[in-house]
Amino acid sequence: MCSAKGCRAPAVWVLAWNNPKLHTPERRKTWLACDEHREHLSSFLGMRGFLKDVVRLTEWEGGGASGRSAADG
């Protein structure tokens, strides 16, 4: 399900992020996004310098993004 506040749409994207003040460089937290909220959530994280990667949920679950699952967030 999309991580945008109030959204209940199915997630399509994984936004992998990291706050360098709190996390080690290799640590990845995740937010999930629907098509409608992908850009907004990416911008929010990107403006803070937190956004590391945006991949399709199916690719993330298939191990295409360092083998992490969306549940790692």
Coordinates of N, CA and C in Angstrom, one line a residue:
M1 N 0.8 -1.2 0.0 CA 0.0 0.0 0.0 C 0.9 1.2 0.0
C2 N 0.5 2.3 -0.7 CA 1.2 3.5 -0.8 C 1.5 4.2 0.6
S3 N 2.7 4.7 0.8 CA 3.0 5.4 2.0 C 2.5 6.8 2.1
A4 N 2.0 7.4 1.1 CA 1.5 8.8 1.2 C 0.3 8.8 2.1
K5 N 0.3 9.9 2.9 CA -0.7 10.1 3.9 C -2.1 10.0 3.3
G6 N -2.9 9.1 3.9 CA -4.3 8.9 3.4 C -4.5 8.1 2.2
C7 N -3.5 7.7 1.5 CA -3.6 7.0 0.3 C -3.7 5.5 0.6
R8 N -4.6 4.8 -0.1 CA -4.8 3.4 0.1 C -4.6 2.6 -1.2
A9 N -4.0 3.3 -2.2 CA -3.8 2.7 -3.5 C -2.6 1.6 -3.4
P10 N -2.7 0.6 -4.2 CA -1.6 -0.4 -4.2 C -0.3 0.3 -4.6
A11 N 0.8 -0.2 -3.9 CA 2.1 0.3 -4.2 C 2.6 -0.3 -5.5
V12 N 3.4 0.5 -6.2 CA 4.0 0.1 -7.5 C 5.5 0.3 -7.4
W13 N 5.9 1.3 -6.6 CA 7.3 1.7 -6.5 C 7.8 1.6 -5.1
V14 N 9.1 1.3 -5.0 CA 9.9 1.4 -3.7 C 10.8 2.5 -3.8
L15 N 10.8 3.4 -2.8 CA 11.7 4.5 -2.7 C 12.7 4.2 -1.6
A16 N 13.9 3.9 -2.0 CA 14.9 3.5 -1.0 C 15.6 4.8 -0.5
W17 N 15.7 5.0 0.8 CA 16.3 6.2 1.3 C 17.1 5.9 2.5
N18 N 17.9 7.0 2.9 CA 18.8 6.8 4.1 C 19.0 8.2 4.6
N19 N 18.9 8.4 5.9 CA 19.2 9.7 6.5 C 20.6 9.6 7.0
P20 N 21.6 10.2 6.4 CA 23.0 10.0 6.8 C 23.3 10.5 8.2
K21 N 22.5 11.3 8.8 CA 22.7 11.6 10.2 C 22.3 10.5 11.2
L22 N 21.5 9.6 10.7 CA 21.0 8.5 11.6 C 21.4 7.1 11.2
H23 N 21.7 6.9 9.9 CA 21.9 5.6 9.3 C 23.3 5.4 8.8
T24 N 23.8 4.2 8.8 CA 25.1 3.9 8.2 C 24.9 4.0 6.7
P25 N 25.9 4.3 5.9 CA 25.8 4.5 4.4 C 25.1 3.4 3.7
E26 N 25.2 2.2 4.1 CA 24.6 1.0 3.4 C 23.2 0.8 3.8
R27 N 22.7 1.3 4.9 CA 21.4 1.1 5.3 C 20.3 1.7 4.4
R28 N 19.3 1.0 4.1 CA 18.2 1.5 3.3 C 16.9 1.4 4.0
K29 N 16.2 2.5 4.2 CA 14.8 2.5 4.6 C 14.0 2.5 3.4
T30 N 12.7 2.2 3.5 CA 11.9 2.2 2.3 C 10.5 2.8 2.5
W31 N 10.0 3.5 1.5 CA 8.7 4.0 1.4 C 8.1 3.3 0.2
L32 N 6.8 3.0 0.2 CA 6.2 2.5 -1.0 C 5.3 3.6 -1.6
A33 N 5.2 3.6 -2.9 CA 4.4 4.6 -3.6 C 3.6 4.1 -4.7
C34 N 2.4 4.6 -4.9 CA 1.6 4.4 -6.1 C 2.1 5.3 -7.2
D35 N 1.6 5.1 -8.4 CA 2.0 5.9 -9.5 C 1.8 7.4 -9.3
E36 N 0.6 7.7 -8.7 CA 0.2 9.1 -8.4 C 1.2 9.8 -7.4
H37 N 1.7 9.1 -6.4 CA 2.4 9.7 -5.4 C 4.0 9.5 -5.5
R38 N 4.4 8.8 -6.5 CA 5.8 8.5 -6.6 C 6.7 9.8 -6.7
E39 N 6.3 10.7 -7.6 CA 7.0 12.0 -7.7 C 7.0 12.8 -6.5
H40 N 5.9 13.0 -5.8 CA 5.8 13.8 -4.6 C 6.7 13.2 -3.5
L41 N 6.6 11.9 -3.3 CA 7.4 11.3 -2.2 C 8.9 11.3 -2.6
S42 N 9.2 11.1 -3.8 CA 10.6 11.2 -4.3 C 11.2 12.6 -4.1
S43 N 10.4 13.6 -4.4 CA 10.8 15.0 -4.2 C 11.0 15.3 -2.8
F44 N 10.1 14.9 -1.9 CA 10.3 15.1 -0.5 C 11.6 14.5 0.0
L45 N 11.9 13.3 -0.3 CA 13.1 12.7 0.1 C 14.4 13.3 -0.6
G46 N 14.2 13.6 -1.9 CA 15.3 14.2 -2.6 C 15.7 15.5 -2.2
M47 N 14.8 16.4 -1.8 CA 15.1 17.7 -1.3 C 16.0 17.7 0.0
R48 N 15.8 16.6 0.7 CA 16.6 16.4 1.9 C 17.9 15.7 1.7
G49 N 18.1 15.2 0.5 CA 19.3 14.4 0.2 C 19.2 13.0 0.7
F50 N 18.0 12.5 1.0 CA 17.8 11.2 1.5 C 17.6 10.1 0.4
L51 N 17.0 10.5 -0.7 CA 16.6 9.5 -1.7 C 17.9 8.8 -2.3
K52 N 17.9 7.5 -2.3 CA 19.0 6.7 -2.9 C 18.6 6.0 -4.2
D53 N 17.4 5.5 -4.3 CA 17.0 4.7 -5.4 C 15.5 4.6 -5.5
V54 N 14.9 4.5 -6.7 CA 13.5 4.3 -7.0 C 13.4 3.1 -7.9
V55 N 12.8 2.1 -7.5 CA 12.6 0.9 -8.3 C 11.2 0.4 -8.3
R56 N 10.8 -0.4 -9.3 CA 9.5 -1.0 -9.3 C 9.4 -2.0 -8.1
L57 N 8.3 -2.1 -7.5 CA 8.1 -3.1 -6.4 C 8.4 -4.5 -6.8
T58 N 8.0 -4.9 -8.0 CA 8.3 -6.2 -8.5 C 9.8 -6.5 -8.6
E59 N 10.5 -5.5 -9.1 CA 12.0 -5.7 -9.2 C 12.6 -5.8 -7.8
W60 N 12.2 -5.0 -6.8 CA 12.7 -5.0 -5.5 C 12.4 -6.4 -4.8
E61 N 11.2 -6.9 -5.0 CA 10.8 -8.2 -4.4 C 11.6 -9.3 -5.0
G62 N 11.9 -9.1 -6.3 CA 12.6 -10.2 -7.0 C 14.1 -10.2 -6.8
G63 N 14.6 -9.3 -5.9 CA 16.0 -9.2 -5.6 C 16.8 -8.3 -6.5
G64 N 16.1 -7.6 -7.3 CA 16.9 -6.7 -8.3 C 17.5 -5.5 -7.6
A65 N 17.2 -5.2 -6.4 CA 17.7 -4.1 -5.7 C 18.4 -4.5 -4.4
S66 N 19.6 -5.1 -4.6 CA 20.4 -5.6 -3.5 C 19.7 -6.6 -2.6
G67 N 18.7 -7.3 -3.1 CA 18.1 -8.4 -2.4 C 17.2 -8.0 -1.2
R68 N 17.0 -6.7 -1.0 CA 16.2 -6.3 0.1 C 14.7 -6.4 -0.3
S69 N 13.9 -6.6 0.8 CA 12.4 -6.6 0.5 C 11.9 -5.2 1.0
A70 N 10.7 -4.9 0.5 CA 10.0 -3.7 0.9 C 9.8 -3.6 2.4
A71 N 9.7 -4.8 3.1 CA 9.5 -4.9 4.5 C 10.7 -4.4 5.3
D72 N 11.8 -4.2 4.7 CA 13.0 -3.8 5.4 C 12.9 -2.3 5.9
G73 N 12.0 -1.6 5.4 CA 11.8 -0.2 5.7 C 11.5 0.1 7.1

